[in-house]
mmCIF file of C-alpha atoms and ligand atoms in Angstrom:
data_model
loop_
_atom_site.group_PDB
_atom_site.id
_atom_site.type_symbol
_atom_site.label_atom_id
_atom_site.label_comp_id
_atom_site.label_asym_id
_atom_site.label_seq_id
_atom_site.Cartn_x
_atom_site.Cartn_y
_atom_site.Cartn_z
ATOM 1 C CA MET A 21 -11.191 -23.480 12.031
ATOM 2 C CA ASN A 22 -8.213 -25.879 12.070
ATOM 3 C CA ALA A 23 -4.830 -24.887 10.744
ATOM 4 C CA SER A 24 -5.103 -26.575 7.368
ATOM 5 C CA SER A 25 -8.452 -24.986 6.516
ATOM 6 C CA LEU A 26 -7.017 -21.704 7.767
ATOM 7 C CA ILE A 27 -4.198 -22.043 5.342
ATOM 8 C CA GLU A 28 -6.428 -22.893 2.396
ATOM 9 C CA SER A 29 -8.498 -19.766 2.930
ATOM 10 C CA LEU A 30 -5.509 -17.472 2.785
ATOM 11 C CA SER A 31 -4.309 -15.055 0.242
ATOM 12 C CA PRO A 32 -0.567 -15.581 0.024
ATOM 13 C CA LEU A 33 1.885 -13.105 1.495
ATOM 14 C CA ALA A 34 3.697 -11.002 -1.016
ATOM 15 C CA GLN A 35 6.451 -13.053 -2.580
ATOM 16 C CA PRO A 36 9.270 -10.651 -3.214
ATOM 17 C CA THR A 37 11.266 -11.248 -6.343
ATOM 18 C CA GLY A 38 14.976 -11.976 -5.970
ATOM 19 C CA ALA A 39 16.567 -13.164 -2.778
ATOM 20 C CA ALA A 40 14.422 -11.291 -0.258
ATOM 21 C CA LEU A 41 12.265 -13.267 2.158
ATOM 22 C CA PRO A 42 8.531 -12.536 2.433
ATOM 23 C CA SER A 43 7.789 -10.075 5.223
ATOM 24 C CA LEU A 44 5.337 -10.714 8.040
ATOM 25 C CA ALA A 45 4.942 -6.998 8.818
ATOM 26 C CA GLY A 46 1.392 -6.130 7.814
ATOM 27 C CA ALA A 47 0.189 -9.761 7.847
ATOM 28 C CA THR A 48 -3.302 -10.720 9.016
ATOM 29 C CA ARG A 49 -3.795 -13.322 11.744
ATOM 30 C CA LEU A 50 -4.607 -15.924 9.086
ATOM 31 C CA GLN A 51 -1.434 -15.138 7.185
ATOM 32 C CA LEU A 52 0.599 -15.413 10.381
ATOM 33 C CA ALA A 53 -0.999 -18.784 11.108
ATOM 34 C CA ALA A 54 0.053 -20.031 7.702
ATOM 35 C CA ALA A 55 3.571 -18.690 8.176
ATOM 36 C CA LEU A 56 3.877 -20.464 11.510
ATOM 37 C CA ALA A 57 2.639 -23.728 10.031
ATOM 38 C CA GLU A 58 5.221 -23.374 7.298
ATOM 39 C CA ALA A 59 7.913 -22.866 9.943
ATOM 40 C CA GLY A 60 6.925 -26.201 11.508
ATOM 41 C CA VAL A 61 4.788 -25.052 14.444
ATOM 42 C CA PRO A 62 2.330 -27.821 15.434
ATOM 43 C CA GLU A 63 -1.330 -27.051 14.924
ATOM 44 C CA ARG A 64 -2.181 -27.006 18.639
ATOM 45 C CA GLU A 65 0.322 -24.204 19.260
ATOM 46 C CA ILE A 66 -0.583 -21.982 16.366
ATOM 47 C CA ARG A 67 -3.172 -19.822 18.060
ATOM 48 C CA MET A 68 -0.831 -19.001 20.941
ATOM 49 C CA ARG A 69 2.100 -18.288 18.625
ATOM 50 C CA VAL A 70 -0.033 -16.033 16.430
ATOM 51 C CA ALA A 71 -0.924 -14.013 19.540
ATOM 52 C CA GLN A 72 2.767 -13.680 20.402
ATOM 53 C CA LEU A 73 3.803 -12.609 16.912
ATOM 54 C CA TRP A 74 0.866 -10.207 16.789
ATOM 55 C CA HIS A 75 1.982 -8.490 19.964
ATOM 56 C CA TRP A 76 5.555 -8.123 18.740
ATOM 57 C CA ILE A 77 4.661 -6.931 15.257
ATOM 58 C CA TYR A 78 1.758 -4.596 16.018
ATOM 59 C CA PHE A 79 2.136 -3.547 19.645
ATOM 60 C CA GLN A 80 5.928 -3.448 19.915
ATOM 61 C CA GLY A 81 6.711 -2.654 16.279
ATOM 62 C CA ALA A 82 9.451 -5.325 16.237
ATOM 63 C CA THR A 83 11.785 -5.299 13.267
ATOM 64 C CA SER A 84 13.569 -8.584 13.996
ATOM 65 C CA PHE A 85 12.565 -12.001 15.292
ATOM 66 C CA ASP A 86 15.492 -11.809 17.735
ATOM 67 C CA ALA A 87 13.624 -9.185 19.743
ATOM 68 C CA MET A 88 10.786 -11.638 20.459
ATOM 69 C CA LEU A 89 12.063 -12.807 23.809
ATOM 70 C CA ASN A 90 9.092 -14.957 24.823
ATOM 71 C CA ILE A 91 9.457 -17.073 21.685
ATOM 72 C CA ALA A 92 11.981 -19.913 22.001
ATOM 73 C CA LYS A 93 15.226 -19.428 20.088
ATOM 74 C CA PRO A 94 14.796 -22.404 17.707
ATOM 75 C CA LEU A 95 11.406 -21.072 16.554
ATOM 76 C CA ARG A 96 12.816 -17.566 16.140
ATOM 77 C CA ALA A 97 15.538 -19.084 13.974
ATOM 78 C CA ALA A 98 13.030 -21.128 11.969
ATOM 79 C CA LEU A 99 11.000 -17.974 11.316
ATOM 80 C CA ALA A 100 14.042 -15.907 10.404
ATOM 81 C CA GLU A 101 15.095 -18.552 7.879
ATOM 82 C CA ARG A 102 11.846 -18.210 5.980
ATOM 83 C CA PHE A 103 10.504 -14.735 6.715
ATOM 84 C CA ALA A 104 11.530 -11.155 7.364
ATOM 85 C CA LEU A 105 9.909 -8.157 9.075
ATOM 86 C CA THR A 106 10.919 -5.622 6.475
ATOM 87 C CA ARG A 107 8.652 -2.711 5.544
ATOM 88 C CA PRO A 108 8.210 -1.110 2.154
ATOM 89 C CA GLN A 109 10.864 1.546 1.717
ATOM 90 C CA VAL A 110 10.138 5.215 2.391
ATOM 91 C CA VAL A 111 11.887 6.898 -0.527
ATOM 92 C CA ALA A 112 10.995 10.502 0.331
ATOM 93 C CA GLU A 113 9.723 12.386 3.340
ATOM 94 C CA GLN A 114 8.467 15.947 3.166
ATOM 95 C CA ILE A 115 7.438 18.069 6.128
ATOM 96 C CA SER A 116 5.110 21.014 5.610
ATOM 97 C CA SER A 117 5.422 24.268 7.510
ATOM 98 C CA ASP A 118 2.078 23.320 9.121
ATOM 99 C CA GLY A 119 3.446 20.015 10.438
ATOM 100 C CA THR A 120 1.843 17.810 7.758
ATOM 101 C CA ARG A 121 4.165 15.024 6.669
ATOM 102 C CA LYS A 122 4.077 13.176 3.393
ATOM 103 C CA TRP A 123 5.851 9.911 2.760
ATOM 104 C CA LEU A 124 6.445 8.402 -0.640
ATOM 105 C CA VAL A 125 6.445 4.643 -0.180
ATOM 106 C CA ARG A 126 7.978 2.247 -2.686
ATOM 107 C CA LEU A 127 6.164 -1.078 -2.708
ATOM 108 C CA ASP A 128 7.969 -4.320 -3.356
ATOM 109 C CA PRO A 129 7.622 -5.495 -6.951
ATOM 110 C CA ALA A 130 4.439 -7.578 -7.288
ATOM 111 C CA GLY A 131 5.967 -9.909 -9.862
ATOM 112 C CA ALA A 132 8.035 -10.102 -13.011
ATOM 113 C CA GLY A 133 8.017 -6.825 -14.921
ATOM 114 C CA ASP A 134 6.794 -4.753 -11.943
ATOM 115 C CA LYS A 135 9.458 -2.235 -11.005
ATOM 116 C CA GLY A 136 7.896 -1.459 -7.635
ATOM 117 C CA ALA A 137 4.997 0.981 -7.659
ATOM 118 C CA GLU A 138 4.837 3.944 -5.321
ATOM 119 C CA VAL A 139 2.063 5.366 -3.163
ATOM 120 C CA GLU A 140 1.886 8.313 -0.852
ATOM 121 C CA CYS A 141 0.484 8.621 2.619
ATOM 122 C CA VAL A 142 0.004 11.822 4.551
ATOM 123 C CA TYR A 143 0.063 12.545 8.287
ATOM 124 C CA ILE A 144 -1.952 15.510 9.535
ATOM 125 C CA PRO A 145 -1.329 16.497 13.173
ATOM 126 C CA GLU A 146 -3.788 18.638 15.125
ATOM 127 C CA SER A 147 -3.586 19.471 18.819
ATOM 128 C CA ASP A 148 -6.071 16.794 19.889
ATOM 129 C CA ARG A 149 -5.631 14.175 17.162
ATOM 130 C CA GLY A 150 -3.359 12.858 14.462
ATOM 131 C CA THR A 151 -4.850 11.635 11.200
ATOM 132 C CA LEU A 152 -3.135 9.329 8.751
ATOM 133 C CA CYS A 153 -4.477 9.513 5.203
ATOM 134 C CA ILE A 154 -3.681 6.280 3.403
ATOM 135 C CA SER A 155 -3.938 4.920 -0.131
ATOM 136 C CA SER A 156 -5.802 1.789 -1.214
ATOM 137 C CA GLN A 157 -4.713 1.653 -4.853
ATOM 138 C CA VAL A 158 -1.792 2.802 -6.967
ATOM 139 C CA GLY A 159 -3.550 5.398 -9.138
ATOM 140 C CA CYS A 160 -7.325 5.268 -9.612
ATOM 141 C CA THR A 161 -9.828 4.230 -12.283
ATOM 142 C CA LEU A 162 -12.514 6.784 -11.454
ATOM 143 C CA THR A 163 -11.358 9.825 -13.509
ATOM 144 C CA CYS A 164 -13.125 12.436 -11.341
ATOM 145 C CA SER A 165 -12.512 15.610 -13.317
ATOM 146 C CA PHE A 166 -11.258 17.717 -10.368
ATOM 147 C CA CYS A 167 -8.890 15.093 -8.928
ATOM 148 C CA HIS A 168 -5.290 14.882 -9.982
ATOM 149 C CA THR A 169 -4.971 11.202 -9.074
ATOM 150 C CA GLY A 170 -7.797 10.569 -11.544
ATOM 151 C CA THR A 171 -5.574 11.681 -14.401
ATOM 152 C CA GLN A 172 -3.310 8.701 -13.818
ATOM 153 C CA LYS A 173 -4.211 5.253 -14.956
ATOM 154 C CA LEU A 174 -4.621 2.534 -12.363
ATOM 155 C CA VAL A 175 -1.549 0.498 -11.834
ATOM 156 C CA ARG A 176 -2.917 -1.927 -9.277
ATOM 157 C CA ASN A 177 -4.756 -2.613 -6.028
ATOM 158 C CA LEU A 178 -2.684 -2.603 -2.869
ATOM 159 C CA THR A 179 -2.590 -5.844 -0.875
ATOM 160 C CA SER A 180 -3.910 -5.720 2.694
ATOM 161 C CA GLN A 181 -0.300 -6.024 3.795
ATOM 162 C CA GLU A 182 0.679 -2.910 1.828
ATOM 163 C CA ILE A 183 -2.262 -0.946 3.217
ATOM 164 C CA ILE A 184 -1.359 -1.947 6.789
ATOM 165 C CA ALA A 185 2.341 -1.240 6.221
ATOM 166 C CA GLN A 186 1.491 2.443 5.695
ATOM 167 C CA LEU A 187 0.424 2.705 9.342
ATOM 168 C CA ILE A 188 3.456 0.765 10.570
ATOM 169 C CA ILE A 189 5.783 3.034 8.595
ATOM 170 C CA ALA A 190 4.053 6.179 9.825
ATOM 171 C CA ARG A 191 4.227 5.108 13.470
ATOM 172 C CA GLU A 192 7.886 4.265 13.041
ATOM 173 C CA LYS A 193 8.629 7.638 11.460
ATOM 174 C CA LEU A 194 6.794 9.362 14.317
ATOM 175 C CA GLY A 195 8.698 7.350 16.926
ATOM 176 C CA ASP A 196 5.387 5.913 18.054
ATOM 177 C CA PHE A 197 6.431 2.377 19.012
ATOM 178 C CA PRO A 198 7.982 1.463 22.378
ATOM 179 C CA GLY A 199 11.655 2.366 22.495
ATOM 180 C CA LEU A 200 11.588 4.853 19.601
ATOM 181 C CA THR A 201 12.077 8.601 19.942
ATOM 182 C CA PRO A 202 9.597 11.043 18.385
ATOM 183 C CA PRO A 203 11.106 13.498 15.905
ATOM 184 C CA SER A 204 12.008 16.907 17.306
ATOM 185 C CA ASP A 205 11.555 18.713 13.994
ATOM 186 C CA GLY A 206 7.810 19.069 13.797
ATOM 187 C CA LEU A 207 4.388 19.483 15.304
ATOM 188 C CA LEU A 208 2.744 16.545 17.012
ATOM 189 C CA PRO A 209 -0.570 16.290 18.883
ATOM 190 C CA THR A 210 -0.198 17.408 22.488
ATOM 191 C CA GLU A 211 -3.477 16.193 23.963
ATOM 192 C CA GLY A 212 -3.921 12.441 24.330
ATOM 193 C CA SER A 213 -1.164 9.888 24.153
ATOM 194 C CA ARG A 214 -1.455 8.753 20.537
ATOM 195 C CA PHE A 215 0.212 10.411 17.603
ATOM 196 C CA ILE A 216 -2.016 8.561 15.124
ATOM 197 C CA SER A 217 -5.561 8.419 16.469
ATOM 198 C CA ASN A 218 -7.493 8.473 13.184
ATOM 199 C CA ILE A 219 -7.193 6.809 9.795
ATOM 200 C CA VAL A 220 -8.875 7.992 6.622
ATOM 201 C CA PHE A 221 -8.883 6.093 3.328
ATOM 202 C CA MET A 222 -8.654 9.340 1.396
ATOM 203 C CA GLY A 223 -5.330 8.904 -0.344
ATOM 204 C CA MET A 224 -5.056 7.423 -3.784
ATOM 205 C CA GLY A 225 -7.640 5.005 -5.093
ATOM 206 C CA GLU A 226 -11.237 3.929 -4.607
ATOM 207 C CA PRO A 227 -11.292 1.739 -1.490
ATOM 208 C CA LEU A 228 -14.501 -0.053 -2.451
ATOM 209 C CA TYR A 229 -12.868 -1.293 -5.659
ATOM 210 C CA ASN A 230 -10.354 -3.054 -3.419
ATOM 211 C CA PHE A 231 -12.910 -4.245 -0.928
ATOM 212 C CA ASP A 232 -11.408 -7.412 0.550
ATOM 213 C CA ASN A 233 -8.014 -5.880 1.222
ATOM 214 C CA VAL A 234 -9.492 -2.729 2.728
ATOM 215 C CA ARG A 235 -11.755 -4.853 4.948
ATOM 216 C CA ASP A 236 -8.820 -6.976 6.144
ATOM 217 C CA ALA A 237 -6.740 -3.849 6.799
ATOM 218 C CA VAL A 238 -9.520 -2.281 8.879
ATOM 219 C CA GLY A 239 -9.622 -5.518 10.886
ATOM 220 C CA VAL A 240 -5.897 -5.301 11.643
ATOM 221 C CA PHE A 241 -5.962 -1.551 12.400
ATOM 222 C CA SER A 242 -8.776 -1.941 14.897
ATOM 223 C CA ASP A 243 -7.514 -5.087 16.635
ATOM 224 C CA GLY A 244 -7.297 -4.264 20.345
ATOM 225 C CA ASP A 245 -4.229 -6.451 20.934
ATOM 226 C CA GLY A 246 -2.196 -4.613 18.326
ATOM 227 C CA LEU A 247 -2.575 -1.269 16.588
ATOM 228 C CA SER A 248 -5.839 -0.571 18.441
ATOM 229 C CA ILE A 249 -7.348 2.219 16.360
ATOM 230 C CA SER A 250 -11.020 2.531 17.243
ATOM 231 C CA LYS A 251 -13.360 1.727 14.330
ATOM 232 C CA ARG A 252 -15.136 4.996 14.996
ATOM 233 C CA ARG A 253 -11.898 6.688 14.048
ATOM 234 C CA ILE A 254 -11.403 4.798 10.792
ATOM 235 C CA THR A 255 -13.163 6.404 7.841
ATOM 236 C CA VAL A 256 -13.489 4.864 4.394
ATOM 237 C CA SER A 257 -14.153 7.486 1.727
ATOM 238 C CA SER A 258 -15.922 6.382 -1.442
ATOM 239 C CA ALA A 259 -17.121 8.044 -4.615
ATOM 240 C CA GLY A 260 -20.226 5.883 -4.194
ATOM 241 C CA VAL A 261 -19.851 2.247 -5.230
ATOM 242 C CA VAL A 262 -23.445 1.582 -4.189
ATOM 243 C CA PRO A 263 -23.491 -2.249 -4.255
ATOM 244 C CA ARG A 264 -20.544 -2.372 -1.836
ATOM 245 C CA LEU A 265 -21.753 0.081 0.797
ATOM 246 C CA GLU A 266 -23.782 -2.364 2.809
ATOM 247 C CA ASP A 267 -20.921 -4.873 2.842
ATOM 248 C CA LEU A 268 -18.597 -2.147 4.085
ATOM 249 C CA GLY A 269 -20.833 -1.279 7.006
ATOM 250 C CA ARG A 270 -21.600 -4.878 7.892
ATOM 251 C CA GLU A 271 -18.149 -6.365 7.482
ATOM 252 C CA THR A 272 -15.942 -3.563 8.825
ATOM 253 C CA GLY A 273 -17.972 -1.287 11.094
ATOM 254 C CA ALA A 274 -15.874 1.596 9.722
ATOM 255 C CA MET A 275 -17.194 5.123 9.379
ATOM 256 C CA LEU A 276 -18.297 6.137 5.896
ATOM 257 C CA ALA A 277 -17.550 9.277 3.900
ATOM 258 C CA ILE A 278 -19.163 9.876 0.513
ATOM 259 C CA SER A 279 -17.638 12.146 -2.118
ATOM 260 C CA LEU A 280 -20.867 13.804 -3.219
ATOM 261 C CA HIS A 281 -19.707 17.117 -4.755
ATOM 262 C CA ALA A 282 -22.932 17.847 -6.668
ATOM 263 C CA VAL A 283 -26.672 17.798 -6.064
ATOM 264 C CA ARG A 284 -27.814 17.181 -9.662
ATOM 265 C CA ASP A 285 -27.051 14.051 -11.682
ATOM 266 C CA GLU A 286 -26.194 16.027 -14.800
ATOM 267 C CA LEU A 287 -23.378 17.849 -12.965
ATOM 268 C CA ARG A 288 -22.281 14.874 -10.849
ATOM 269 C CA ASP A 289 -21.988 12.790 -14.043
ATOM 270 C CA ARG A 290 -19.315 15.254 -15.155
ATOM 271 C CA LEU A 291 -17.501 15.627 -11.819
ATOM 272 C CA VAL A 292 -17.681 12.017 -10.649
ATOM 273 C CA PRO A 293 -18.323 9.857 -13.742
ATOM 274 C CA LEU A 294 -19.159 6.877 -11.494
ATOM 275 C CA ASN A 295 -22.472 8.709 -10.998
ATOM 276 C CA LYS A 296 -23.615 7.489 -14.430
ATOM 277 C CA LYS A 297 -23.606 3.997 -12.974
ATOM 278 C CA TYR A 298 -24.877 4.845 -9.490
ATOM 279 C CA PRO A 299 -26.904 8.075 -9.556
ATOM 280 C CA ILE A 300 -27.526 10.339 -6.576
ATOM 281 C CA LYS A 301 -30.894 8.863 -5.646
ATOM 282 C CA ASP A 302 -29.542 5.292 -5.407
ATOM 283 C CA LEU A 303 -26.477 6.496 -3.546
ATOM 284 C CA LEU A 304 -28.478 8.339 -0.914
ATOM 285 C CA GLN A 305 -30.847 5.412 -0.523
ATOM 286 C CA ALA A 306 -27.861 3.161 0.229
ATOM 287 C CA CYS A 307 -26.705 5.746 2.776
ATOM 288 C CA ARG A 308 -30.095 5.761 4.492
ATOM 289 C CA THR A 309 -29.692 2.037 5.124
ATOM 290 C CA TYR A 310 -25.927 2.035 5.823
ATOM 291 C CA PRO A 311 -25.435 -0.465 8.668
ATOM 292 C CA GLY A 312 -24.511 1.252 11.890
ATOM 293 C CA ALA A 313 -25.240 4.823 10.776
ATOM 294 C CA SER A 314 -26.992 6.882 13.454
ATOM 295 C CA ASN A 315 -27.008 10.409 14.763
ATOM 296 C CA ALA A 316 -24.039 9.423 16.889
ATOM 297 C CA ARG A 317 -22.287 7.813 13.900
ATOM 298 C CA ARG A 318 -23.006 10.105 11.013
ATOM 299 C CA ILE A 319 -22.005 9.666 7.393
ATOM 300 C CA THR A 320 -19.706 12.436 6.175
ATOM 301 C CA PHE A 321 -20.590 13.987 2.826
ATOM 302 C CA GLU A 322 -17.585 15.558 1.167
ATOM 303 C CA TYR A 323 -18.273 18.483 -1.118
ATOM 304 C CA VAL A 324 -15.409 20.085 -3.042
ATOM 305 C CA MET A 325 -15.955 23.809 -3.599
ATOM 306 C CA LEU A 326 -15.528 24.598 -7.299
ATOM 307 C CA LYS A 327 -15.931 28.204 -8.354
ATOM 308 C CA ASP A 328 -19.133 28.819 -10.337
ATOM 309 C CA VAL A 329 -19.624 25.085 -10.820
ATOM 310 C CA ASN A 330 -21.319 23.705 -7.685
ATOM 311 C CA ASP A 331 -21.070 26.511 -5.097
ATOM 312 C CA SER A 332 -24.339 28.497 -5.333
ATOM 313 C CA PRO A 333 -26.691 29.118 -2.385
ATOM 314 C CA ALA A 334 -29.411 27.261 -4.309
ATOM 315 C CA GLU A 335 -27.185 24.186 -4.424
ATOM 316 C CA ALA A 336 -26.544 24.467 -0.685
ATOM 317 C CA ARG A 337 -30.307 24.460 -0.074
ATOM 318 C CA GLU A 338 -30.776 21.497 -2.419
ATOM 319 C CA LEU A 339 -28.042 19.625 -0.559
ATOM 320 C CA VAL A 340 -29.927 20.078 2.700
ATOM 321 C CA ARG A 341 -33.123 18.848 1.052
ATOM 322 C CA LEU A 342 -31.435 15.791 -0.422
ATOM 323 C CA LEU A 343 -29.896 14.741 2.879
ATOM 324 C CA LYS A 344 -33.191 14.659 4.738
ATOM 325 C CA GLY A 345 -33.423 11.387 6.636
ATOM 326 C CA VAL A 346 -29.706 10.614 6.335
ATOM 327 C CA PRO A 347 -27.637 10.919 9.527
ATOM 328 C CA ALA A 348 -25.149 13.265 7.905
ATOM 329 C CA LYS A 349 -22.424 15.789 8.419
ATOM 330 C CA ILE A 350 -21.046 17.817 5.583
ATOM 331 C CA ASN A 351 -17.412 18.497 4.948
ATOM 332 C CA LEU A 352 -16.732 21.350 2.558
ATOM 333 C CA ILE A 353 -13.353 20.963 0.866
ATOM 334 C CA PRO A 354 -11.757 23.987 -0.782
ATOM 335 C CA PHE A 355 -10.591 22.799 -4.203
ATOM 336 C CA ASN A 356 -6.857 22.166 -4.246
ATOM 337 C CA PRO A 357 -5.550 23.220 -7.627
ATOM 338 C CA TRP A 358 -3.082 21.286 -9.725
ATOM 339 C CA PRO A 359 -1.331 22.220 -12.963
ATOM 340 C CA GLY A 360 -3.789 22.190 -15.853
ATOM 341 C CA ALA A 361 -6.850 21.668 -13.648
ATOM 342 C CA PRO A 362 -10.050 22.840 -15.351
ATOM 343 C CA TYR A 363 -11.413 24.367 -12.110
ATOM 344 C CA GLU A 364 -10.718 27.070 -9.581
ATOM 345 C CA CYS A 365 -11.460 27.141 -5.873
ATOM 346 C CA SER A 366 -14.562 29.081 -4.805
ATOM 347 C CA SER A 367 -13.987 32.372 -3.014
ATOM 348 C CA TRP A 368 -14.009 32.322 0.805
ATOM 349 C CA GLU A 369 -17.099 34.453 0.766
ATOM 350 C CA ARG A 370 -18.917 31.911 -1.349
ATOM 351 C CA ILE A 371 -17.710 28.990 0.785
ATOM 352 C CA GLU A 372 -18.847 30.759 3.966
ATOM 353 C CA LYS A 373 -22.269 31.489 2.526
ATOM 354 C CA PHE A 374 -22.651 27.841 1.481
ATOM 355 C CA SER A 375 -21.502 26.667 4.893
ATOM 356 C CA ASP A 376 -23.943 29.033 6.676
ATOM 357 C CA ILE A 377 -26.926 27.666 4.775
ATOM 358 C CA VAL A 378 -25.971 24.102 5.624
ATOM 359 C CA PHE A 379 -25.209 25.006 9.243
ATOM 360 C CA ASN A 380 -28.479 26.867 9.710
ATOM 361 C CA ALA A 381 -30.314 23.774 8.494
ATOM 362 C CA GLY A 382 -28.841 21.916 11.468
ATOM 363 C CA TYR A 383 -25.797 20.198 9.969
ATOM 364 C CA ALA A 384 -22.229 20.467 11.123
ATOM 365 C CA SER A 385 -20.461 21.862 8.070
ATOM 366 C CA PRO A 386 -16.779 22.360 8.810
ATOM 367 C CA VAL A 387 -14.642 23.663 5.999
ATOM 368 C CA ARG A 388 -11.647 21.409 5.658
ATOM 369 C CA THR A 389 -8.545 23.531 6.099
ATOM 370 C CA PRO A 390 -6.136 22.731 3.316
ATOM 371 C CA ARG A 391 -3.111 21.112 4.951
ATOM 372 C CA GLY A 392 0.285 20.503 3.473
ATOM 373 C CA ARG A 393 -0.380 22.392 0.244
ATOM 374 C CA ASP A 394 3.270 23.516 0.202
ATOM 375 C CA ILE A 395 4.385 19.903 -0.099
ATOM 376 C CA LEU A 396 1.533 18.896 -2.453
ATOM 377 C CA ALA A 397 -0.022 16.735 0.218
ATOM 378 C CA ALA A 398 -3.545 18.185 0.136
ATOM 379 C CA CYS A 399 -6.619 16.264 -1.073
ATOM 380 C CA GLY A 400 -6.399 15.325 -4.715
ATOM 381 C CA GLN A 401 -2.763 16.359 -5.101
ATOM 382 C CA LEU A 402 -1.142 13.024 -4.413
ATOM 383 C CA LYS A 403 1.447 11.110 -6.319
ATOM 384 C CA SER A 404 1.204 12.406 -9.845
ATOM 385 C CA GLU A 405 2.849 15.628 -8.690
ATOM 386 C CA THR A 406 5.721 13.718 -7.198
ATOM 387 C CA GLN A 407 6.185 11.904 -10.463
ATOM 388 C CA LYS A 408 6.212 15.204 -12.289
ATOM 389 C CA LEU A 409 8.702 16.731 -9.879
ATOM 390 C CA ARG A 410 10.903 13.762 -10.356
ATOM 391 C CA ALA A 411 10.632 13.933 -14.125
ATOM 392 C CA ARG A 412 11.582 17.612 -13.893
ATOM 393 C CA ALA A 413 14.581 16.794 -11.688
ATOM 394 C CA LEU A 414 15.677 14.160 -14.189
ATOM 395 C CA LEU A 415 15.327 16.564 -17.080
ATOM 396 C CA SER A 416 17.389 19.228 -15.371
ATOM 397 C CA ALA A 417 20.015 16.617 -14.488
ATOM 398 C CA GLU A 418 20.283 15.851 -18.198
ATOM 399 C CA ASP A 419 20.820 19.507 -19.139
HETATM 400 N N1 SAH B 1062 -11.881 7.539 -4.114
HETATM 401 C C1 SAH B 1062 -12.269 7.950 -2.809
HETATM 402 C C2 SAH B 1062 -11.129 8.416 -1.909
HETATM 403 C C3 SAH B 1062 -10.037 9.304 -2.469
HETATM 404 S S1 SAH B 1062 -10.257 11.024 -2.639
HETATM 405 C C4 SAH B 1062 -13.328 9.020 -2.908
HETATM 406 O O1 SAH B 1062 -13.676 9.413 -4.008
HETATM 407 O O2 SAH B 1062 -13.871 9.422 -1.879
HETATM 408 C C5 SAH B 1062 -10.453 11.786 -1.082
HETATM 409 C C6 SAH B 1062 -11.267 13.073 -1.179
HETATM 410 O O3 SAH B 1062 -10.530 14.146 -1.804
HETATM 411 C C7 SAH B 1062 -12.527 12.881 -2.017
HETATM 412 O O4 SAH B 1062 -13.630 13.492 -1.414
HETATM 413 C C8 SAH B 1062 -12.141 13.606 -3.283
HETATM 414 O O5 SAH B 1062 -13.285 13.953 -4.014
HETATM 415 C C9 SAH B 1062 -11.358 14.787 -2.758
HETATM 416 N N2 SAH B 1062 -10.561 15.473 -3.783
HETATM 417 C C10 SAH B 1062 -10.002 14.947 -4.889
HETATM 418 N N3 SAH B 1062 -9.340 15.896 -5.599
HETATM 419 C C11 SAH B 1062 -9.470 17.048 -4.919
HETATM 420 C C12 SAH B 1062 -8.984 18.371 -5.120
HETATM 421 N N4 SAH B 1062 -8.218 18.679 -6.166
HETATM 422 N N5 SAH B 1062 -9.298 19.306 -4.211
HETATM 423 C C13 SAH B 1062 -10.034 18.984 -3.117
HETATM 424 N N6 SAH B 1062 -10.511 17.746 -2.872
HETATM 425 C C14 SAH B 1062 -10.237 16.779 -3.764
#
């Protein structure tokens, strides 16, 4: 591809309103190529310059063009005239007693009338890994009845740049770029050298309704010359947008998680209304043919444990029957309550019984330990709570 056709095939970088320059932090290789062309770099040099910028932005975590010592000064100046390396602003950081960290990220306004939406991302450290849970949309259109995010209306899709920026911000906050110091106030993984080894698209939004940007972000995350997160450690979680599953496997090579939550259509229609469009049978058929799935690369089935709704031993047995022929593992998620939620979490006894049945049928069935509940960072608790807390703070300030 030559530079001009590269440029035509690009989605534009975010154009901040006001005086701010567009940022290259979070850009794809194609976007960097276009930026370099705009800064006057001749076509024959573009590939080499993209590689240099890539190294500085994603390997070194550079925040200014001045730091890029192997790029000649006049080009650094030409870039700095037109572009910045700013990140979306972290407006709040909360640290749980269990080491989970939650960042509230304010995105740049997308255009006139947009005040700058906010998303949350959550970092979950364990001894041998660190997982970053990121958002793909502001809000969500799916209205799953047990999910708090589903009670908000969708504001918009995130750009690939905004999805990627969440990882850059997290690594910066964890002191995980050369020259930075890790924080001393919390738990970090002790085995292995990376603080963020895994990424899950389990924050706000339905990633498969923002397919192109999620695909481009996975490409940047997994690029070996930059952020270098192995594709086997990037998991895209979906409520089951069946027509997009094959594309996801083929175009990203990411791991797949499916939010199943019920074994009968009548119940799943109520829990995950998307089921009315793509019922269980079609969903599982698409999983059977998911590109790249194998016993070594299993699909995770998430199953939220709702008291007296979907947690009976009979349902556990039906789950095992349904998953026959699918390379699967099952992740039981204790329901995380939120104010006004129409459900309760199953008892531990009930969860254990369910897990035993699944385990005895030969499936790994870990129960996901709720993390960061004290800072409202657990599954399904994102964002809307923060808005409520803020509204409450405002109200009390007015008293
Ligand atoms: N839209 C995607 C990803 C976001 S949700 C999806 O549906 O998979 C990430 C996971 O958290 C999903 O499995 C979701 O069903 C689960 N979840 C949502 N609300 C929850 C809650 N209150 N308690 C426990 N898990 C929840």
